[in-house]
Amino acid sequence: MNQMKRLVDIIIAFMALLLLSPIFLFVAYKVRQNLGSPIFFLQKRPGKNGELFHMIKFRSMKDALDKEGNLLPDEQRITPFGHKLRSTTLDEMPQLLNVLKGDMSIVGPRPQLPEFMEYYTSHQMRRHEVKPGMTGLAQVSGRNNLSWEEKFDLDVQYVDTFSTVSDFKIMFKTVEVLFNKEGINAPDQTVGASRFSGNESSEIKSSSNH
């Protein structure tokens, strides 16, 4: 089954990059025009078995710093262009390269920040039994409208119920979610989701994406 999943990943990622190459190049040009270099934002994320890899995204934020040299909050660094890029989820397109490399799958639990792992329960850690995905069961079931606990429960549910048929159902559902722009930001956030700290009441704003 893993070999079949990998074959499907390679075929879909290759075909998507081929078909979307004009859009890929146009977005790369617009990122360079609006935000300068580098075009890509690389960030370490835990993959299968918790092994770290560099997840690739199009950059959507400025590298604006405060007087102490620290990055300003996300909402102060993201530009109107960055908001538009995220609303279309085109900033995630370079992750097709991660899929071809074998770091990620088309479908699987979304890769989160490495520091989240210290707060995971043993049940939540099971999300790392498979490769992370560009989309997943949580993303088509509410995305950032869900609590972290709900998302992680759905991730583990995916691990336990995976099948090729369910993967294709998630892929088709993802297209619908993207067109409707559902759950891009959490209800209490202007950019993305809040940071997971093992306790929903103590979450703080995340700087997980550029």
PDB file of C-alpha atoms in Angstrom:
ATOM      1  CA  MET A   1       0.000   0.000   0.000  1.00  0.00           C
ATOM      2  CA  ASN A   2       2.853   2.405   0.813  1.00  0.00           C
ATOM      3  CA  GLN A   3       4.402   1.741  -2.604  1.00  0.00           C
ATOM      4  CA  MET A   4       1.080   2.477  -4.308  1.00  0.00           C
ATOM      5  CA  LYS A   5       0.678   5.702  -2.308  1.00  0.00           C
ATOM      6  CA  ARG A   6       4.189   6.785  -3.260  1.00  0.00           C
ATOM      7  CA  LEU A   7       3.537   6.069  -6.936  1.00  0.00           C
ATOM      8  CA  VAL A   8       0.307   8.082  -6.850  1.00  0.00           C
ATOM      9  CA  ASP A   9       2.159  10.928  -5.092  1.00  0.00           C
ATOM     10  CA  ILE A  10       4.869  11.060  -7.759  1.00  0.00           C
ATOM     11  CA  ILE A  11       2.419  10.961 -10.658  1.00  0.00           C
ATOM     12  CA  ILE A  12       0.111  13.641  -9.233  1.00  0.00           C
ATOM     13  CA  ALA A  13       2.948  15.941  -8.108  1.00  0.00           C
ATOM     14  CA  PHE A  14       4.728  15.670 -11.462  1.00  0.00           C
ATOM     15  CA  MET A  15       1.553  16.268 -13.472  1.00  0.00           C
ATOM     16  CA  ALA A  16       0.512  19.155 -11.212  1.00  0.00           C
ATOM     17  CA  LEU A  17       3.889  20.873 -11.568  1.00  0.00           C
ATOM     18  CA  LEU A  18       3.767  20.377 -15.324  1.00  0.00           C
ATOM     19  CA  LEU A  19       0.231  21.722 -15.710  1.00  0.00           C
ATOM     20  CA  LEU A  20       0.657  24.514 -13.169  1.00  0.00           C
ATOM     21  CA  SER A  21       4.138  25.612 -14.294  1.00  0.00           C
ATOM     22  CA  PRO A  22       2.852  28.876 -15.873  1.00  0.00           C
ATOM     23  CA  ILE A  23       1.073  29.761 -12.601  1.00  0.00           C
ATOM     24  CA  PHE A  24       4.118  28.652 -10.579  1.00  0.00           C
ATOM     25  CA  LEU A  25       6.414  30.934 -12.585  1.00  0.00           C
ATOM     26  CA  PHE A  26       3.939  33.838 -12.454  1.00  0.00           C
ATOM     27  CA  VAL A  27       3.602  33.575  -8.663  1.00  0.00           C
ATOM     28  CA  ALA A  28       7.391  33.364  -8.316  1.00  0.00           C
ATOM     29  CA  TYR A  29       7.686  36.557 -10.375  1.00  0.00           C
ATOM     30  CA  LYS A  30       5.042  38.355  -8.280  1.00  0.00           C
ATOM     31  CA  VAL A  31       6.721  37.294  -5.023  1.00  0.00           C
ATOM     32  CA  ARG A  32      10.033  38.660  -6.284  1.00  0.00           C
ATOM     33  CA  GLN A  33       8.328  41.864  -7.424  1.00  0.00           C
ATOM     34  CA  ASN A  34       6.438  42.436  -4.158  1.00  0.00           C
ATOM     35  CA  LEU A  35       8.752  40.979  -1.518  1.00  0.00           C
ATOM     36  CA  GLY A  36      12.151  40.679  -3.179  1.00  0.00           C
ATOM     37  CA  SER A  37      14.472  37.732  -2.628  1.00  0.00           C
ATOM     38  CA  PRO A  38      14.375  34.987  -1.589  1.00  0.00           C
ATOM     39  CA  ILE A  39      11.263  33.790  -3.387  1.00  0.00           C
ATOM     40  CA  PHE A  40      10.911  30.675  -1.263  1.00  0.00           C
ATOM     41  CA  PHE A  41      10.507  30.316   2.482  1.00  0.00           C
ATOM     42  CA  LEU A  42      12.033  27.156   3.957  1.00  0.00           C
ATOM     43  CA  GLN A  43      11.130  26.009   7.438  1.00  0.00           C
ATOM     44  CA  LYS A  44      11.989  22.847   9.347  1.00  0.00           C
ATOM     45  CA  ARG A  45       8.972  20.647  10.016  1.00  0.00           C
ATOM     46  CA  PRO A  46       8.697  17.124  11.453  1.00  0.00           C
ATOM     47  CA  GLY A  47       7.833  14.435   8.932  1.00  0.00           C
ATOM     48  CA  LYS A  48       7.307  10.700   9.229  1.00  0.00           C
ATOM     49  CA  ASN A  49       8.590   9.378  12.571  1.00  0.00           C
ATOM     50  CA  GLY A  50       9.251  12.995  13.589  1.00  0.00           C
ATOM     51  CA  GLU A  51      12.284  13.364  11.304  1.00  0.00           C
ATOM     52  CA  LEU A  52      12.842  17.003  10.305  1.00  0.00           C
ATOM     53  CA  PHE A  53      12.777  18.229   6.717  1.00  0.00           C
ATOM     54  CA  HIS A  54      12.637  21.640   5.052  1.00  0.00           C
ATOM     55  CA  MET A  55       9.098  22.462   3.958  1.00  0.00           C
ATOM     56  CA  ILE A  56       9.017  24.822   0.953  1.00  0.00           C
ATOM     57  CA  LYS A  57       6.516  27.662   0.506  1.00  0.00           C
ATOM     58  CA  PHE A  58       6.318  30.861  -1.494  1.00  0.00           C
ATOM     59  CA  ARG A  59       7.220  33.759   0.776  1.00  0.00           C
ATOM     60  CA  SER A  60       4.221  35.846   1.873  1.00  0.00           C
ATOM     61  CA  MET A  61       5.713  38.141   4.539  1.00  0.00           C
ATOM     62  CA  LYS A  62       8.292  40.888   4.835  1.00  0.00           C
ATOM     63  CA  ASP A  63      11.305  40.397   7.102  1.00  0.00           C
ATOM     64  CA  ALA A  64      10.407  43.475   9.178  1.00  0.00           C
ATOM     65  CA  LEU A  65      12.213  43.712  12.545  1.00  0.00           C
ATOM     66  CA  ASP A  66      11.646  45.667  15.742  1.00  0.00           C
ATOM     67  CA  LYS A  67      14.310  47.814  17.441  1.00  0.00           C
ATOM     68  CA  GLU A  68      15.754  44.746  19.180  1.00  0.00           C
ATOM     69  CA  GLY A  69      16.153  42.892  15.888  1.00  0.00           C
ATOM     70  CA  ASN A  70      13.232  40.517  16.437  1.00  0.00           C
ATOM     71  CA  LEU A  71      10.664  39.754  13.758  1.00  0.00           C
ATOM     72  CA  LEU A  72       7.481  41.777  14.100  1.00  0.00           C
ATOM     73  CA  PRO A  73       4.187  39.875  14.606  1.00  0.00           C
ATOM     74  CA  ASP A  74       2.780  38.131  11.528  1.00  0.00           C
ATOM     75  CA  GLU A  75      -0.082  40.603  11.085  1.00  0.00           C
ATOM     76  CA  GLN A  76       2.430  43.469  10.853  1.00  0.00           C
ATOM     77  CA  ARG A  77       4.644  41.712   8.318  1.00  0.00           C
ATOM     78  CA  ILE A  78       2.102  40.268   5.937  1.00  0.00           C
ATOM     79  CA  THR A  79       1.283  42.488   2.955  1.00  0.00           C
ATOM     80  CA  PRO A  80      -1.964  42.768   0.953  1.00  0.00           C
ATOM     81  CA  PHE A  81      -0.209  40.661  -1.676  1.00  0.00           C
ATOM     82  CA  GLY A  82       0.660  38.086   0.990  1.00  0.00           C
ATOM     83  CA  HIS A  83      -2.949  37.956   2.177  1.00  0.00           C
ATOM     84  CA  LYS A  84      -4.112  37.361  -1.389  1.00  0.00           C
ATOM     85  CA  LEU A  85      -1.474  34.693  -1.922  1.00  0.00           C
ATOM     86  CA  ARG A  86      -2.577  32.837   1.202  1.00  0.00           C
ATOM     87  CA  SER A  87      -6.284  33.202   0.462  1.00  0.00           C
ATOM     88  CA  THR A  88      -5.717  31.281  -2.780  1.00  0.00           C
ATOM     89  CA  THR A  89      -3.334  28.809  -1.041  1.00  0.00           C
ATOM     90  CA  LEU A  90      -0.888  29.347  -3.905  1.00  0.00           C
ATOM     91  CA  ASP A  91       1.855  29.877  -1.316  1.00  0.00           C
ATOM     92  CA  GLU A  92       1.659  26.111  -0.661  1.00  0.00           C
ATOM     93  CA  MET A  93       2.325  25.128  -4.286  1.00  0.00           C
ATOM     94  CA  PRO A  94       6.113  24.587  -3.875  1.00  0.00           C
ATOM     95  CA  GLN A  95       5.333  21.710  -1.505  1.00  0.00           C
ATOM     96  CA  LEU A  96       4.819  19.659  -4.664  1.00  0.00           C
ATOM     97  CA  LEU A  97       8.632  19.626  -4.706  1.00  0.00           C
ATOM     98  CA  ASN A  98       8.600  18.184  -1.177  1.00  0.00           C
ATOM     99  CA  VAL A  99       6.291  15.450  -2.456  1.00  0.00           C
ATOM    100  CA  LEU A 100       8.626  14.587  -5.334  1.00  0.00           C
ATOM    101  CA  LYS A 101      11.561  14.502  -2.904  1.00  0.00           C
ATOM    102  CA  GLY A 102       9.655  12.083  -0.684  1.00  0.00           C
ATOM    103  CA  ASP A 103       9.440  14.382   2.355  1.00  0.00           C
ATOM    104  CA  MET A 104       5.685  14.730   2.029  1.00  0.00           C
ATOM    105  CA  SER A 105       2.647  13.071   0.492  1.00  0.00           C
ATOM    106  CA  ILE A 106      -0.232  14.682  -1.376  1.00  0.00           C
ATOM    107  CA  VAL A 107      -2.570  13.580   1.444  1.00  0.00           C
ATOM    108  CA  GLY A 108      -1.638  13.203   5.107  1.00  0.00           C
ATOM    109  CA  PRO A 109      -1.533  15.134   8.393  1.00  0.00           C
ATOM    110  CA  ARG A 110      -0.307  18.690   7.828  1.00  0.00           C
ATOM    111  CA  PRO A 111       3.283  19.200   9.079  1.00  0.00           C
ATOM    112  CA  GLN A 112       3.333  21.456  12.141  1.00  0.00           C
ATOM    113  CA  LEU A 113       6.153  23.222  13.986  1.00  0.00           C
ATOM    114  CA  PRO A 114       8.810  20.996  15.646  1.00  0.00           C
ATOM    115  CA  GLU A 115       8.241  22.583  19.064  1.00  0.00           C
ATOM    116  CA  PHE A 116       4.650  21.346  19.042  1.00  0.00           C
ATOM    117  CA  MET A 117       5.881  17.779  19.527  1.00  0.00           C
ATOM    118  CA  GLU A 118       6.856  18.341  23.157  1.00  0.00           C
ATOM    119  CA  TYR A 119       3.196  19.034  23.933  1.00  0.00           C
ATOM    120  CA  TYR A 120       1.702  16.091  22.028  1.00  0.00           C
ATOM    121  CA  THR A 121       0.043  13.266  23.907  1.00  0.00           C
ATOM    122  CA  SER A 122       1.022   9.727  22.891  1.00  0.00           C
ATOM    123  CA  HIS A 123      -2.233   9.614  20.914  1.00  0.00           C
ATOM    124  CA  GLN A 124      -1.408  12.841  19.052  1.00  0.00           C
ATOM    125  CA  MET A 125       2.133  11.639  18.297  1.00  0.00           C
ATOM    126  CA  ARG A 126       0.598   8.904  16.149  1.00  0.00           C
ATOM    127  CA  ARG A 127       0.046  11.519  13.438  1.00  0.00           C
ATOM    128  CA  HIS A 128       3.753  11.033  12.661  1.00  0.00           C
ATOM    129  CA  GLU A 129       3.291   7.382  11.740  1.00  0.00           C
ATOM    130  CA  VAL A 130       2.761   8.493   8.129  1.00  0.00           C
ATOM    131  CA  LYS A 131       4.248  11.181   5.902  1.00  0.00           C
ATOM    132  CA  PRO A 132       2.745  14.657   6.308  1.00  0.00           C
ATOM    133  CA  GLY A 133       0.548  15.872   3.473  1.00  0.00           C
ATOM    134  CA  MET A 134      -0.215  18.969   1.444  1.00  0.00           C
ATOM    135  CA  THR A 135      -3.838  18.377   2.407  1.00  0.00           C
ATOM    136  CA  GLY A 136      -5.512  16.057   4.849  1.00  0.00           C
ATOM    137  CA  LEU A 137      -8.677  14.968   6.603  1.00  0.00           C
ATOM    138  CA  ALA A 138      -8.499  17.921   9.001  1.00  0.00           C
ATOM    139  CA  GLN A 139      -8.116  20.393   6.125  1.00  0.00           C
ATOM    140  CA  VAL A 140     -11.335  19.225   4.464  1.00  0.00           C
ATOM    141  CA  SER A 141     -13.221  18.998   7.786  1.00  0.00           C
ATOM    142  CA  GLY A 142     -12.917  22.581   8.948  1.00  0.00           C
ATOM    143  CA  ARG A 143      -9.256  23.561   8.571  1.00  0.00           C
ATOM    144  CA  ASN A 144      -8.433  26.408  10.992  1.00  0.00           C
ATOM    145  CA  ASN A 145     -12.016  26.576  12.227  1.00  0.00           C
ATOM    146  CA  LEU A 146     -11.196  23.444  14.236  1.00  0.00           C
ATOM    147  CA  SER A 147      -9.384  23.372  17.568  1.00  0.00           C
ATOM    148  CA  TRP A 148      -5.915  21.833  17.630  1.00  0.00           C
ATOM    149  CA  GLU A 149      -7.290  18.807  19.495  1.00  0.00           C
ATOM    150  CA  GLU A 150      -9.947  18.273  16.825  1.00  0.00           C
ATOM    151  CA  LYS A 151      -7.372  18.555  14.045  1.00  0.00           C
ATOM    152  CA  PHE A 152      -5.008  16.100  15.698  1.00  0.00           C
ATOM    153  CA  ASP A 153      -7.835  13.618  16.342  1.00  0.00           C
ATOM    154  CA  LEU A 154      -8.687  13.744  12.633  1.00  0.00           C
ATOM    155  CA  ASP A 155      -5.006  13.234  11.773  1.00  0.00           C
ATOM    156  CA  VAL A 156      -4.911  10.050  13.848  1.00  0.00           C
ATOM    157  CA  GLN A 157      -8.231   8.967  12.336  1.00  0.00           C
ATOM    158  CA  TYR A 158      -6.598   9.328   8.909  1.00  0.00           C
ATOM    159  CA  VAL A 159      -3.667   7.154  10.023  1.00  0.00           C
ATOM    160  CA  ASP A 160      -6.075   4.436  11.184  1.00  0.00           C
ATOM    161  CA  THR A 161      -8.412   4.521   8.179  1.00  0.00           C
ATOM    162  CA  PHE A 162      -6.073   5.315   5.255  1.00  0.00           C
ATOM    163  CA  SER A 163      -6.940   3.928   1.836  1.00  0.00           C
ATOM    164  CA  THR A 164      -6.261   5.020  -1.739  1.00  0.00           C
ATOM    165  CA  VAL A 165      -9.992   5.651  -2.208  1.00  0.00           C
ATOM    166  CA  SER A 166     -10.142   7.898   0.876  1.00  0.00           C
ATOM    167  CA  ASP A 167      -7.084   9.814  -0.368  1.00  0.00           C
ATOM    168  CA  PHE A 168      -8.824  10.623  -3.643  1.00  0.00           C
ATOM    169  CA  LYS A 169     -11.982  11.650  -1.788  1.00  0.00           C
ATOM    170  CA  ILE A 170      -9.882  14.064   0.309  1.00  0.00           C
ATOM    171  CA  MET A 171      -8.204  15.442  -2.831  1.00  0.00           C
ATOM    172  CA  PHE A 172     -11.565  16.170  -4.502  1.00  0.00           C
ATOM    173  CA  LYS A 173     -12.939  17.685  -1.306  1.00  0.00           C
ATOM    174  CA  THR A 174      -9.813  19.879  -1.064  1.00  0.00           C
ATOM    175  CA  VAL A 175     -10.651  21.496  -4.411  1.00  0.00           C
ATOM    176  CA  GLU A 176     -14.093  22.428  -3.075  1.00  0.00           C
ATOM    177  CA  VAL A 177     -12.622  23.827   0.155  1.00  0.00           C
ATOM    178  CA  LEU A 178     -10.072  25.910  -1.752  1.00  0.00           C
ATOM    179  CA  PHE A 179     -12.704  27.418  -4.040  1.00  0.00           C
ATOM    180  CA  ASN A 180     -14.854  28.322  -1.032  1.00  0.00           C
ATOM    181  CA  LYS A 181     -11.794  29.643   0.863  1.00  0.00           C
ATOM    182  CA  GLU A 182     -12.965  27.864   4.010  1.00  0.00           C
ATOM    183  CA  GLY A 183     -11.070  28.110   7.295  1.00  0.00           C
ATOM    184  CA  ILE A 184      -7.974  29.929   6.021  1.00  0.00           C
ATOM    185  CA  ASN A 185      -7.561  31.736   9.338  1.00  0.00           C
ATOM    186  CA  ALA A 186      -8.704  30.671  12.778  1.00  0.00           C
ATOM    187  CA  PRO A 187     -11.744  32.657  14.037  1.00  0.00           C
ATOM    188  CA  ASP A 188      -9.590  34.612  16.521  1.00  0.00           C
ATOM    189  CA  GLN A 189      -6.634  35.147  14.182  1.00  0.00           C
ATOM    190  CA  THR A 190      -5.934  37.523  11.307  1.00  0.00           C
ATOM    191  CA  VAL A 191      -3.104  35.325   9.968  1.00  0.00           C
ATOM    192  CA  GLY A 192      -3.242  31.527  10.048  1.00  0.00           C
ATOM    193  CA  ALA A 193      -3.786  29.630  13.295  1.00  0.00           C
ATOM    194  CA  SER A 194      -2.744  30.109  16.901  1.00  0.00           C
ATOM    195  CA  ARG A 195       0.262  28.300  18.365  1.00  0.00           C
ATOM    196  CA  PHE A 196      -0.338  24.912  19.968  1.00  0.00           C
ATOM    197  CA  SER A 197       0.907  24.726  23.549  1.00  0.00           C
ATOM    198  CA  GLY A 198      -0.926  21.661  24.774  1.00  0.00           C
ATOM    199  CA  ASN A 199      -3.579  23.841  26.390  1.00  0.00           C
ATOM    200  CA  GLU A 200      -6.082  25.701  24.230  1.00  0.00           C
ATOM    201  CA  SER A 201      -6.538  28.469  26.811  1.00  0.00           C
ATOM    202  CA  SER A 202      -2.848  29.358  26.813  1.00  0.00           C
ATOM    203  CA  GLU A 203      -2.268  29.506  23.055  1.00  0.00           C
ATOM    204  CA  ILE A 204      -0.448  32.508  21.665  1.00  0.00           C
ATOM    205  CA  LYS A 205      -0.259  33.853  18.175  1.00  0.00           C
ATOM    206  CA  SER A 206       1.917  31.845  15.847  1.00  0.00           C
ATOM    207  CA  SER A 207       4.794  33.024  13.707  1.00  0.00           C
ATOM    208  CA  SER A 208       4.949  29.668  11.948  1.00  0.00           C
ATOM    209  CA  ASN A 209       4.714  31.004   8.394  1.00  0.00           C
ATOM    210  CA  HIS A 210       6.535  33.646   6.461  1.00  0.00           C
TER     211      HIS A 210
END
